[in-house]
Short mmCIF file of C-alpha atoms and ligand atoms in Angstrom, two decimals:
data_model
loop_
_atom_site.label_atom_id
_atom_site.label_comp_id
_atom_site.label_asym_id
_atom_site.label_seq_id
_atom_site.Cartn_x
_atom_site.Cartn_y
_atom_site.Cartn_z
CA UNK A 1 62.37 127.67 79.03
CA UNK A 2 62.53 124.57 77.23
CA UNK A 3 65.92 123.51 76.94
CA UNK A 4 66.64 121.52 73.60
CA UNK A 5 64.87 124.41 71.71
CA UNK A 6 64.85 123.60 68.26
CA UNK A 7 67.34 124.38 65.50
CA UNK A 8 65.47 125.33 63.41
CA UNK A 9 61.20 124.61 62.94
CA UNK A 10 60.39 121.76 62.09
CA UNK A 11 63.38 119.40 63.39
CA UNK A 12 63.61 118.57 67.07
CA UNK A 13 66.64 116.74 68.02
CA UNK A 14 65.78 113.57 70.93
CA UNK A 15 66.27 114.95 74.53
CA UNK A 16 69.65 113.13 75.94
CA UNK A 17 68.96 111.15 78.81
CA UNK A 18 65.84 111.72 81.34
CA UNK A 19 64.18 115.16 80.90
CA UNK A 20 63.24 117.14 83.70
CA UNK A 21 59.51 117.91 83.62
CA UNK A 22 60.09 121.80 85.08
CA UNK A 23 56.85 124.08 85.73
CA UNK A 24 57.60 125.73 82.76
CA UNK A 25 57.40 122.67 80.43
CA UNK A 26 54.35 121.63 81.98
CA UNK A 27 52.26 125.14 81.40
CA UNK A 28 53.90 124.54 78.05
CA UNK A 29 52.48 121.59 76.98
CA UNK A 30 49.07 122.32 78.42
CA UNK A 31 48.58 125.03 76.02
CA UNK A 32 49.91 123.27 73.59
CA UNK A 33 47.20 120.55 74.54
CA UNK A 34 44.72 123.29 74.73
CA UNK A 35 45.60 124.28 71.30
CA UNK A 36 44.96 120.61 70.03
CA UNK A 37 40.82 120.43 69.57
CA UNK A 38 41.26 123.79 67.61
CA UNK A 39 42.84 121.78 64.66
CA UNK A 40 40.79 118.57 65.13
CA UNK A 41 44.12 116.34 66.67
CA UNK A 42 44.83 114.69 70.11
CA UNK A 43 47.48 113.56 71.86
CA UNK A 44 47.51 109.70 71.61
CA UNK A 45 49.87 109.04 75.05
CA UNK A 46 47.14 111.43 77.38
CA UNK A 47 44.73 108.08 75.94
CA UNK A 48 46.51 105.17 75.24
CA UNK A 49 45.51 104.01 78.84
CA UNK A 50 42.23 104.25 77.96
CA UNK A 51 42.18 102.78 74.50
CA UNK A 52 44.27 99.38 75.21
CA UNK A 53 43.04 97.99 78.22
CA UNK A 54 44.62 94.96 79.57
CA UNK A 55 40.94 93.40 79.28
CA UNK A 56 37.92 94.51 77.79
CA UNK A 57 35.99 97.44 79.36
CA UNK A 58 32.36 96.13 79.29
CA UNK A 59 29.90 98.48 79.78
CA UNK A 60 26.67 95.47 79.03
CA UNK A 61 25.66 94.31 82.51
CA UNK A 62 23.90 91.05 83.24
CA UNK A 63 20.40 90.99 83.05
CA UNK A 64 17.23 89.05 83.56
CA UNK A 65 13.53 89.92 81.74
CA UNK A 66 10.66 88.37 83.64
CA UNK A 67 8.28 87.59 81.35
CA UNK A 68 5.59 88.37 84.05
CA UNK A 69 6.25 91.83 83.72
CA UNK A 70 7.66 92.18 80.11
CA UNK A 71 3.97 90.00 78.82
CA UNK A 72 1.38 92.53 79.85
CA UNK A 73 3.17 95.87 78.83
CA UNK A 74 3.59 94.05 75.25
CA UNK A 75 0.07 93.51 75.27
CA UNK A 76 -0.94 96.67 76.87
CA UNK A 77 0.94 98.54 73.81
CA UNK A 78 -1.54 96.50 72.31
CA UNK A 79 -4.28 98.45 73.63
CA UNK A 80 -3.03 101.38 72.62
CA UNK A 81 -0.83 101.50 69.30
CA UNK A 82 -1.88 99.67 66.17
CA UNK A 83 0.72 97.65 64.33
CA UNK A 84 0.08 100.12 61.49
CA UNK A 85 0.41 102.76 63.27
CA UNK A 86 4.31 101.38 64.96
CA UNK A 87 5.22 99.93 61.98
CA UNK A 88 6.54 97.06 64.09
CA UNK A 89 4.91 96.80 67.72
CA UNK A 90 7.96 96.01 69.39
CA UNK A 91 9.40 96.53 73.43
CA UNK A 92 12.85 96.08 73.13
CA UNK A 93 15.21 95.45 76.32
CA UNK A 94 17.43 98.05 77.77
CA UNK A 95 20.80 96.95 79.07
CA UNK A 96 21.17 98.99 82.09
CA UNK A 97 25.03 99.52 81.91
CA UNK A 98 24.40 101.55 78.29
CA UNK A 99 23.03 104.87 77.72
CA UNK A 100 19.27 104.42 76.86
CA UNK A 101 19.93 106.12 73.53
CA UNK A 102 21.98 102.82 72.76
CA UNK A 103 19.36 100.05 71.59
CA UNK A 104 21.38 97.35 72.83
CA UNK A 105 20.00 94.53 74.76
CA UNK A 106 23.55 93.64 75.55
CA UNK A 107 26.98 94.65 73.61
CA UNK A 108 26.19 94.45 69.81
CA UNK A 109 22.49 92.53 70.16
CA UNK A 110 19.20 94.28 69.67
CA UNK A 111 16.61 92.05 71.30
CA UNK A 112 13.18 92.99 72.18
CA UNK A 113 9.51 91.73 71.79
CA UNK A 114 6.72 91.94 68.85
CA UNK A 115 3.20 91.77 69.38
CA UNK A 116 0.75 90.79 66.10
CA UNK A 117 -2.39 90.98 67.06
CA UNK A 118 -5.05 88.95 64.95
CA UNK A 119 -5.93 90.71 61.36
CA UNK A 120 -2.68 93.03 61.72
CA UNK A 121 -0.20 93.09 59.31
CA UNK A 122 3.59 94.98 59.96
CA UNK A 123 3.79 96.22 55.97
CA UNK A 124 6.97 94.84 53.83
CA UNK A 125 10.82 97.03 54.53
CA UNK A 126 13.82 95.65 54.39
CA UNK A 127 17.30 96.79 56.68
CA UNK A 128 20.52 95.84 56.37
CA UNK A 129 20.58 94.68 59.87
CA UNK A 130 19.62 91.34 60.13
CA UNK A 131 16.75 89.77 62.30
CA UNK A 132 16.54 86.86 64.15
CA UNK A 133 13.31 85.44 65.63
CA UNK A 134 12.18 83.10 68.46
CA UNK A 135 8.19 82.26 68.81
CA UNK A 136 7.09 82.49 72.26
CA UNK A 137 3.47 82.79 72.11
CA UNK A 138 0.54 82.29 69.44
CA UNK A 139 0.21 79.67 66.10
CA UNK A 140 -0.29 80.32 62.27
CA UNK A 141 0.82 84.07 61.78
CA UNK A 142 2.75 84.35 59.04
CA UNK A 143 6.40 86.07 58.13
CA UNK A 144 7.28 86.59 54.09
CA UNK A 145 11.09 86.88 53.69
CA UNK A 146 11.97 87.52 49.70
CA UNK A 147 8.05 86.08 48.43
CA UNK A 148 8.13 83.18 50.77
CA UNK A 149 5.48 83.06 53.54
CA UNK A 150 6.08 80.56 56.39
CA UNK A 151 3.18 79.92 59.45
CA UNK A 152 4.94 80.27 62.22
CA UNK A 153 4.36 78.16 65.99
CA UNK A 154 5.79 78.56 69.08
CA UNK A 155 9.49 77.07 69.17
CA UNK A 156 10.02 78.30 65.64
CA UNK A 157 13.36 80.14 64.96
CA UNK A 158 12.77 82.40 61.85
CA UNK A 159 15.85 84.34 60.06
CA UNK A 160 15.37 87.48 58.46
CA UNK A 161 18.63 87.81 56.31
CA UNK A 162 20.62 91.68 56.07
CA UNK A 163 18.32 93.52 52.97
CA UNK A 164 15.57 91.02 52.32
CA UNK A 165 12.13 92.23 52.17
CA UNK A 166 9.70 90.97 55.18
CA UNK A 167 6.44 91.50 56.41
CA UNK A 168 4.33 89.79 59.20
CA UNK A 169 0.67 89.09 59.34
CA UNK A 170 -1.71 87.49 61.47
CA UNK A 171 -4.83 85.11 60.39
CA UNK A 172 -5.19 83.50 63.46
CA UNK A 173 -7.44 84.29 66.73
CA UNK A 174 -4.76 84.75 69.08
CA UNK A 175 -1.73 87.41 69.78
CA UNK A 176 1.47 86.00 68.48
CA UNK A 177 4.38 86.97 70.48
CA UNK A 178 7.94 86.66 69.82
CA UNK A 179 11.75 87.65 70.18
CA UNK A 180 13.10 89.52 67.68
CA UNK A 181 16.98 89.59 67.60
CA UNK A 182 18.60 91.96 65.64
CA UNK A 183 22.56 93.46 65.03
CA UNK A 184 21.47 96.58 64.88
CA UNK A 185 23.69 98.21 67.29
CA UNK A 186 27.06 96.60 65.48
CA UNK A 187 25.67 98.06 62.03
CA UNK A 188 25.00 101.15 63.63
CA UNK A 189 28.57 101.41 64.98
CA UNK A 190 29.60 100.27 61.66
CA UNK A 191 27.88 103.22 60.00
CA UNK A 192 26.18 100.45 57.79
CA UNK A 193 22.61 101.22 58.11
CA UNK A 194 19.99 101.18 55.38
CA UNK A 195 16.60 100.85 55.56
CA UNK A 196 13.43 101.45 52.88
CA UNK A 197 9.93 100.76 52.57
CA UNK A 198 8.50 98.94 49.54
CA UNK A 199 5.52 100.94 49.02
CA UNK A 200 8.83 103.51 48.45
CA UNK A 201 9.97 101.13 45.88
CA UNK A 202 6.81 99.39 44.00
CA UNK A 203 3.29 101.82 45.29
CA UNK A 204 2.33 98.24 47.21
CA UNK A 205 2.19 97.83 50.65
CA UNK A 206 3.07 94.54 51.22
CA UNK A 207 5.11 92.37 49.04
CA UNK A 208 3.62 89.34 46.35
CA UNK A 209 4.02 85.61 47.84
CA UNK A 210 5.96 84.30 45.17
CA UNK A 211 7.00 80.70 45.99
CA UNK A 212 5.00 78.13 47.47
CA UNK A 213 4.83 77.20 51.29
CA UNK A 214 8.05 75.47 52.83
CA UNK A 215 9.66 76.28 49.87
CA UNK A 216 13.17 76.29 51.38
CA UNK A 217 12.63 73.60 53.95
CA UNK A 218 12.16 71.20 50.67
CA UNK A 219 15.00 73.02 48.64
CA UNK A 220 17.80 73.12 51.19
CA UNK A 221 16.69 71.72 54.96
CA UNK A 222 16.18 67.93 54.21
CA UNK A 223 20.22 67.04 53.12
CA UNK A 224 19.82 67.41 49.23
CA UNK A 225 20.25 70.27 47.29
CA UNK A 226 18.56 70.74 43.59
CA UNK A 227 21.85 70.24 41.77
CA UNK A 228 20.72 72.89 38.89
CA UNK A 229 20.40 75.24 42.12
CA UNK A 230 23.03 77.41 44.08
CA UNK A 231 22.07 79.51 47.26
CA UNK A 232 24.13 83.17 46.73
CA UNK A 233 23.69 84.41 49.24
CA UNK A 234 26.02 84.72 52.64
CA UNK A 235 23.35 83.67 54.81
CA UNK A 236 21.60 80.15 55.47
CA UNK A 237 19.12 79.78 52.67
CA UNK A 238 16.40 78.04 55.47
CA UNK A 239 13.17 80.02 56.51
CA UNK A 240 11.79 78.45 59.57
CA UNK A 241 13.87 75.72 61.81
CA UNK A 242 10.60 73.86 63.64
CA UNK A 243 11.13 73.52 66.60
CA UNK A 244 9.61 69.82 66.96
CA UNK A 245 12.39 69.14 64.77
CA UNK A 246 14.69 70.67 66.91
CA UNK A 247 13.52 69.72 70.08
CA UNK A 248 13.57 66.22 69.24
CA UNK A 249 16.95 66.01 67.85
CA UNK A 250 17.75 67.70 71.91
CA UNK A 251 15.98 64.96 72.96
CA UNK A 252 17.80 62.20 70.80
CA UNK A 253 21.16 63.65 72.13
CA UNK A 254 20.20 63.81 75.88
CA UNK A 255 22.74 61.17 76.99
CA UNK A 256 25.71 62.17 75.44
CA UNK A 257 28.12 64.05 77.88
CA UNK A 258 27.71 67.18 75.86
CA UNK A 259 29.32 70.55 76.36
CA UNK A 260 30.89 71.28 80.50
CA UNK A 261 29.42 74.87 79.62
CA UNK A 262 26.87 74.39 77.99
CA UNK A 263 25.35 70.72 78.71
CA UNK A 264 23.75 69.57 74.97
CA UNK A 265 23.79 72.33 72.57
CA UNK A 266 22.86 72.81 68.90
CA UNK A 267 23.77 75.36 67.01
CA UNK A 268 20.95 76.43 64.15
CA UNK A 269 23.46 76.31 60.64
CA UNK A 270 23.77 77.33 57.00
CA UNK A 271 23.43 73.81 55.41
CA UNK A 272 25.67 75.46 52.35
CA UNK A 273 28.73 76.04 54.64
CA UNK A 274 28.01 74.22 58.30
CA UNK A 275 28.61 77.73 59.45
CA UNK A 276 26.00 80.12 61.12
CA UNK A 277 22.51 80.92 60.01
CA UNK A 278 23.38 84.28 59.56
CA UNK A 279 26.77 86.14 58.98
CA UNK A 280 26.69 88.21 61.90
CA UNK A 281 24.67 86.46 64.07
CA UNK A 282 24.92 82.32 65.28
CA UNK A 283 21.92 80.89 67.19
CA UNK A 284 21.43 77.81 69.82
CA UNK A 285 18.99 75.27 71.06
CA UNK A 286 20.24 74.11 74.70
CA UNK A 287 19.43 71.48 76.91
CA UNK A 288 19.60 71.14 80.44
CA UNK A 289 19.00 68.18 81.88
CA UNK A 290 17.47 67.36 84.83
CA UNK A 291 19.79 68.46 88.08
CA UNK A 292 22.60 69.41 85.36
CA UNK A 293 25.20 72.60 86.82
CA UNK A 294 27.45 73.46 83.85
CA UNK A 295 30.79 74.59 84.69
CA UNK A 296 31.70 78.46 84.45
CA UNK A 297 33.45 79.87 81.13
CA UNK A 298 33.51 83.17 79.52
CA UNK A 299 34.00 83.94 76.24
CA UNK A 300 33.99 87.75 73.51
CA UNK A 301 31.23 86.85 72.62
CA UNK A 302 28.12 88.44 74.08
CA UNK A 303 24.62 86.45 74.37
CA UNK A 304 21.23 87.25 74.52
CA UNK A 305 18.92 83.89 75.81
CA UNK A 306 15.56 83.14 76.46
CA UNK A 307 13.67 80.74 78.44
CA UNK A 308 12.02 78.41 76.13
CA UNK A 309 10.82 75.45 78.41
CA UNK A 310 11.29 74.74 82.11
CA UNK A 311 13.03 76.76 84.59
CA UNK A 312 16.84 77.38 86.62
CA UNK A 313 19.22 79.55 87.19
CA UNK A 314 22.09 81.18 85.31
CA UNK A 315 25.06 82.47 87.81
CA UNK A 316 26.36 85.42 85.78
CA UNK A 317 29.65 87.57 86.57
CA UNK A 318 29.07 86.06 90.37
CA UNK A 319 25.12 86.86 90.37
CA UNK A 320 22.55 84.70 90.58
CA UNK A 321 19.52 85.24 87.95
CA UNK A 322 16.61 82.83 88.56
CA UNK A 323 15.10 82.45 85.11
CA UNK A 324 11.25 80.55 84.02
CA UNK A 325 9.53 80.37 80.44
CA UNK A 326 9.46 83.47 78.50
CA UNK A 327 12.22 85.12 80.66
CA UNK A 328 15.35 87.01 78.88
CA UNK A 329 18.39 87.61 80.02
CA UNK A 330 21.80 88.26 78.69
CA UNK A 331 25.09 87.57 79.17
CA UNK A 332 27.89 90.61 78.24
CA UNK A 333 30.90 89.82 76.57
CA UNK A 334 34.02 88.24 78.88
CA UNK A 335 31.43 87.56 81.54
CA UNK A 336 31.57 83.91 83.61
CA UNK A 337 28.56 81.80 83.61
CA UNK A 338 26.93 78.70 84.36
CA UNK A 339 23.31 77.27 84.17
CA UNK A 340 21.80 74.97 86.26
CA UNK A 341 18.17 73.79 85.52
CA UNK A 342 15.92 73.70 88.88
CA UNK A 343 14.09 70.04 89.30
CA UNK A 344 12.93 69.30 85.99
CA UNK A 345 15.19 70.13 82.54
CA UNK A 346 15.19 73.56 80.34
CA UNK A 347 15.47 74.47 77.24
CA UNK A 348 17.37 77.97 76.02
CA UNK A 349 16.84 79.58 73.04
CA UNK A 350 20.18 81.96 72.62
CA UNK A 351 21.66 83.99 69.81
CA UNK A 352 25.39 85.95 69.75
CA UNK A 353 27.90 87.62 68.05
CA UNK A 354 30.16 84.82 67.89
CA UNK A 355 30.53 85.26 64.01
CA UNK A 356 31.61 88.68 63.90
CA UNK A 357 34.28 87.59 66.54
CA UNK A 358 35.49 84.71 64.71
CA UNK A 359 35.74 86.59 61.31
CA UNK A 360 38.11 88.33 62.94
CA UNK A 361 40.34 86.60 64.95
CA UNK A 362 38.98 88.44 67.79
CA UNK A 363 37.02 85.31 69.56
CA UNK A 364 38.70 83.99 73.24
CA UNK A 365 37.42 82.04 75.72
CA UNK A 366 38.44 80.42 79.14
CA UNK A 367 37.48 78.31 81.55
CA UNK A 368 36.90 79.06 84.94
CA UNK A 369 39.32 77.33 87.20
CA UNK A 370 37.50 76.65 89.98
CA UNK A 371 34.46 75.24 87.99
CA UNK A 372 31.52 77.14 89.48
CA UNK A 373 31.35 80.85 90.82
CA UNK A 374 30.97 81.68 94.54
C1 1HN B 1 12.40 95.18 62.36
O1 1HN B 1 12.38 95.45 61.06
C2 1HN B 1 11.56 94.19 62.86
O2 1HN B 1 10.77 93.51 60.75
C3 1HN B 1 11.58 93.94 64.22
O3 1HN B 1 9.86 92.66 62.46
C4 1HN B 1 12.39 94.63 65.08
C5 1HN B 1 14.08 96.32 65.43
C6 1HN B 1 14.92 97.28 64.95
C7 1HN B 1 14.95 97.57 63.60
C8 1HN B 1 14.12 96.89 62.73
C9 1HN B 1 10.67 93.41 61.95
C10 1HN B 1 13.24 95.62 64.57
C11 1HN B 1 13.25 95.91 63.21
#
């Protein structure tokens, strides 16, 4: 018998003092709980534990690609589906803390690898994810975002901004390889997702080049801005970021101190707000010099990196991940880490979430006490 019964239904006076969970209360409020699901409610205190943890509860683990076994099942898929037939030819990375039905390289980051083979095109869509990519292999394929057509060469970071038409090609001789990164797990979550073909929209294919080569690079990359001209959109208005431009400015910077985490870093940016190429997703160009440890931080963000010159070792959440050229590996949100290069210096290539964290007051970091892990 429950002891403060009611009044009357509907008002239940506070128990006085400390109740006394008897047997009876307990087989009472399991039926009630049993009742719950029936009417589409739960009880909030049976999750609250759950719910608010003291500190995130990452399911992303660390994880390294090798490029010596990611390379020849890309080109194997080659063999056997046609970029037509795919509609993009892509291997994507698996984090193996997520269900496989989750697309997630690590946390919100899609990340996986496209093949083009010489005379294949991947036909015009747009998505409202947003893309990200890194050239890792090949010279002189081409990507069209919104009627501009940039030749793209290893090095190259590429943006594909949220609902712009694209398509790829290749004119070349060779394979072109490269990373695509892509937010399609946080749209996802978001229930956000939109996607359409343009043959849908206009009968065509593939879309009309509309403005001539390095159109943007000369409109928006080189510190001026056409002063009849404003950019609109939320996202940096720059195609391609070369990477001989980029590497050398890595270069110019070598002897400054740099970050403790992160030795000398660049971030890729918007030139219209000195913010991040894209609104979801920021992207880096790293050094690490010669014999250079960086010191161990962690951070909400989560981070997806590849290998784009040299070779080392990242120490993530306490494990050691040897990494060379063309290798990918990530590193899950609230996770410690350091990099050390191994004899001679490496480049990364990295992209985050770091926006979507900041836009919402939700970015922390620390650093780790000790320094180093282990
Ligand atoms: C996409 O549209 C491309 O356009 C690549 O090259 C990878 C992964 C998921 C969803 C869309 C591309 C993609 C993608």
């Amino acid at each position: 018998m429950i002891t403060q019964s009611p009044a009357k239904e509907g008002a239940v006076a506070a128990p006085k003092g400390p109740r006394e969970v008897t047997a009876e209360l307990k087989a009472e409020r399991e039926k009630f709980y049993a009742d719950l699901p029936k009417y589409q409610l739960g009880a909030l205190w049976n999750v609250l534990d759950d719910a608010l943890t003291p500190e995130p509860r990452i399911r992303s683990v660390p994880y390294l690609w090798k490029w010596s076994e990611v390379r020849p099942r890309v080109m194997r898929a080659g063999e056997l589906v046609t970029a037509k037939e795919a509609e993009r030819r892509v291997l994507y990375f698996l984090n193996p803390g997520l269900p496989p039905e989750k697309i997630s390289a690590v946390g919100t980051l899609y990340a996986g690898i496209q093949l083009i083979l010489p005379g294949e095109i991947a036909r015009t869509h747009h998505h409202t994810p947003a893309a990200t990519r890194f050239i890792i292999e090949g010279e002189r394929a081409y990507t069209t975002v919104s009627g501009e057509r940039t030749l793209m060469k290893k090095g190259d970071y590429v943006t594909t901004p949220n609902w712009t038409w694209h398509d790829h090609g290749n004119e070349s001789d060779k394979p072109m390889l490269w990373l695509d990164g892509l937010d399609v797990p946080l749209v996802t979550e978001l229930d956000a997702v939109f996607f359409e073909l343009f043959v849908e929209r206009t009968g065509n294919e593939v879309q009309p080049v509309t403005k001539p080569m390095e159109d943007a690079s000369h409109r928006w990359a080189k510190n001026l801005r056409p002063t009849y001209q404003r950019h609109a959109g939320k996202f940096s208005p720059i195609l391609n970021y070369r990477w001989d431009d980029c590497r050398s400015a890595l270069q110019a910077l070598r002897d400054d101190t740099g970050s403790p985490f992160d030795g000398i870093v660049l971030e890729y940016i918007n030139p219209n707000t000195g913010g991040p190429s894209l609104p979801t997703m920021s992207a880096y160009l790293q050094l690490i010099r010669s014999s250079e440890h960086t010191k161990a931080h962690r951070h909400t963000a989560s981070t997806v990196y590849h290998v784009a010159e040299g070779r080392g070792y990242s120490v993530i959440g306490g494990k050691r991940f040897d990494w060379a050229e063309g290798d990918t590996f990530v590193v899950p949100s609230w996770s410690w880490h350091e990099h050390a290069s191994d004899g001679g210096e490496a480049v990364l290539f990295s992209f985050s979430d770091r926006p979507v964290l900041e836009a919402f007051d939700l970015i922390r970091e620390q650093p780790l006490e000790a320094g180093y892990q282990r």
